[in-house]
Short mmCIF file of C-alpha atoms in Angstrom, two decimals:
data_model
loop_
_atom_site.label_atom_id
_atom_site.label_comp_id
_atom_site.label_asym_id
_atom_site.label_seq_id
_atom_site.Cartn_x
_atom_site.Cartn_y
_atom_site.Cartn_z
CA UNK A 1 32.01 26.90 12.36
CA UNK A 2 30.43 24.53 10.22
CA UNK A 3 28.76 26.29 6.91
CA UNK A 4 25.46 24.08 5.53
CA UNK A 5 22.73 26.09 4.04
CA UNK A 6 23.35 26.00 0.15
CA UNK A 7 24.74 29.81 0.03
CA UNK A 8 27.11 27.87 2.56
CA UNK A 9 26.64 30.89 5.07
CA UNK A 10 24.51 29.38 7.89
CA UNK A 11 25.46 27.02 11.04
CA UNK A 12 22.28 24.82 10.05
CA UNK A 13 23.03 21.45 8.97
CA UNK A 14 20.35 18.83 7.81
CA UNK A 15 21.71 16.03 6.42
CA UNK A 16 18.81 16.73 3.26
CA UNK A 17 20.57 19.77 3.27
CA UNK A 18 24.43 17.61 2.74
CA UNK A 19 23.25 15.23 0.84
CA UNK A 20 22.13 18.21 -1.59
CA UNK A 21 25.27 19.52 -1.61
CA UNK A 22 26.63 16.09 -2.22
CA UNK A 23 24.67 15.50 -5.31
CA UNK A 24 25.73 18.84 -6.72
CA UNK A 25 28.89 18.07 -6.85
CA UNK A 26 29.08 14.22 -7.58
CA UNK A 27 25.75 14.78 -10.02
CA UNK A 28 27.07 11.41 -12.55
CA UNK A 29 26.31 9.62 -9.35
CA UNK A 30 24.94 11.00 -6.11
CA UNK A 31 23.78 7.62 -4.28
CA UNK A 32 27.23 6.32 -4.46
CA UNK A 33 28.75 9.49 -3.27
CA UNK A 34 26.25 10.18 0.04
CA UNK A 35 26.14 6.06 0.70
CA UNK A 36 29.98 6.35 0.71
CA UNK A 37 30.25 9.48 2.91
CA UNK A 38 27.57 8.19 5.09
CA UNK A 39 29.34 4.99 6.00
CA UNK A 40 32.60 7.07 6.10
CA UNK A 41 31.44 9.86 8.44
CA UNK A 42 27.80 9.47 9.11
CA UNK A 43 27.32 13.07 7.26
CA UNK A 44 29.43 15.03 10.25
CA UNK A 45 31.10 17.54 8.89
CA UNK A 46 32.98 18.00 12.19
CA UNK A 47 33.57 14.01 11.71
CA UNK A 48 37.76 13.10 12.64
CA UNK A 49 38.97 9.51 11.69
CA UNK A 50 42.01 7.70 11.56
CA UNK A 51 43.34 9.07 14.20
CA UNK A 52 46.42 5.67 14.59
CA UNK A 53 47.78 7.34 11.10
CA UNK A 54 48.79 10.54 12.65
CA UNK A 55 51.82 11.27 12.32
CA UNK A 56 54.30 15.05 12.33
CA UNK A 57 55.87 16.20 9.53
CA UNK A 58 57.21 19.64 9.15
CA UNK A 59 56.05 20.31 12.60
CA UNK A 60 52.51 19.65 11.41
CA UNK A 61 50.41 16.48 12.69
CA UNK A 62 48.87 15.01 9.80
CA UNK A 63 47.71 11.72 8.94
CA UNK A 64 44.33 11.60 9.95
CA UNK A 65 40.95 12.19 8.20
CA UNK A 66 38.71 15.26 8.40
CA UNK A 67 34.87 15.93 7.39
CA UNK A 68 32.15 14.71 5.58
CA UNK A 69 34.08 12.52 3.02
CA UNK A 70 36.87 11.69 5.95
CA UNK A 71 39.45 13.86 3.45
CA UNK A 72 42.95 12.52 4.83
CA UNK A 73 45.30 15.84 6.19
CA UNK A 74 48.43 15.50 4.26
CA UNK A 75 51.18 17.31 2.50
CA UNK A 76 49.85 20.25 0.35
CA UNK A 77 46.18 19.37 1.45
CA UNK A 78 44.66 21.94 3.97
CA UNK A 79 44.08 21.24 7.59
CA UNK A 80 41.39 19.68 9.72
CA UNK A 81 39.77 22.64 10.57
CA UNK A 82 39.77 23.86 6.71
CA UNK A 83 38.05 20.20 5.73
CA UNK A 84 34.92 20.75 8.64
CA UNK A 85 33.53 23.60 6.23
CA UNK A 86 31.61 20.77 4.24
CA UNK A 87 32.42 23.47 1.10
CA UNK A 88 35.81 23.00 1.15
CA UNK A 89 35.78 18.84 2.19
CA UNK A 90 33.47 18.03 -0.80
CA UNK A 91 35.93 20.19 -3.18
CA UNK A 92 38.75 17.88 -2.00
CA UNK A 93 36.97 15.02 -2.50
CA UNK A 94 35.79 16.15 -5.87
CA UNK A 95 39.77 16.52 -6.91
CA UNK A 96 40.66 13.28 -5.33
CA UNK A 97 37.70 11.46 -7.16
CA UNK A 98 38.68 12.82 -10.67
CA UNK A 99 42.07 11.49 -10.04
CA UNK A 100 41.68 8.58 -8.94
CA UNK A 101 37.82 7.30 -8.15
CA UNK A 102 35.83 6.20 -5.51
CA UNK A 103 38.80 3.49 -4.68
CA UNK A 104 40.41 6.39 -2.28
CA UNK A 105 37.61 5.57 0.42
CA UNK A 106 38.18 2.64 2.03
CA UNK A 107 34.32 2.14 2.81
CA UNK A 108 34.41 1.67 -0.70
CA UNK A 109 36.45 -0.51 -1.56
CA UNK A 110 35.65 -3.06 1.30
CA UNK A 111 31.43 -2.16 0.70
CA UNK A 112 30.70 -0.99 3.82
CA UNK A 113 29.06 2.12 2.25
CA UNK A 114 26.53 -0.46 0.34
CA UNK A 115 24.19 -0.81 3.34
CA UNK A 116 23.79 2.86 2.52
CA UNK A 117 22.69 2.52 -0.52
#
């Protein structure tokens, strides 16, 4: 089940509620980071995408992209179900931001998350 509440321990999800969580841990810039995962996922944690990039590898089907910041399921990342626990999703997106920036989301990089904004 989805987690929400900010002791992450309740089924209860408000997207006031995300978008909190959001801003705690993206706090440089929190209106990027919710306009992004808003165009991305529409703040569903139980949100799948890119379902044409699945593929299997080590009898796993990866590929596609899980959760509130649509984390792609790959190699040495955990699975879908692991990414719906918003908790876990932003933490991922966290790591992959420090590495590398907003320019992993493709909402970003072609502006759809602006009308967010």
């Amino acid at each position: 089940h989805t987690r929400c509440l900010s002791d992450w321990s309740s089924d209860v999800c408000s997207s006031d509620l995300i978008e909190g969580m959001i801003a705690e841990v993206f706090p440089e810039d929190p209106k990027t980071a919710v306009a992004i995962f808003k165009s991305e996922s529409g703040l569903n944690p139980n949100a799948k995408g890119d379902i044409p990039l699945e593929y299997e590898y080590q009898g796993r089907i990866i590929g596609h992209s899980c959760g509130l910041a649509q984390i792609r399921v790959l190699p040495g990342r955990p699975d879908c179900e692991t990414l719906k626990n918003p908790k876990n999703n932003l933490e991922w997106a966290r790591k992959i931001y420090d590495r590398v920036g907003w320019t992993a989301w493709s909402n970003f990089k072609n502006d759809r998350y602006k009308k967010f904004l």
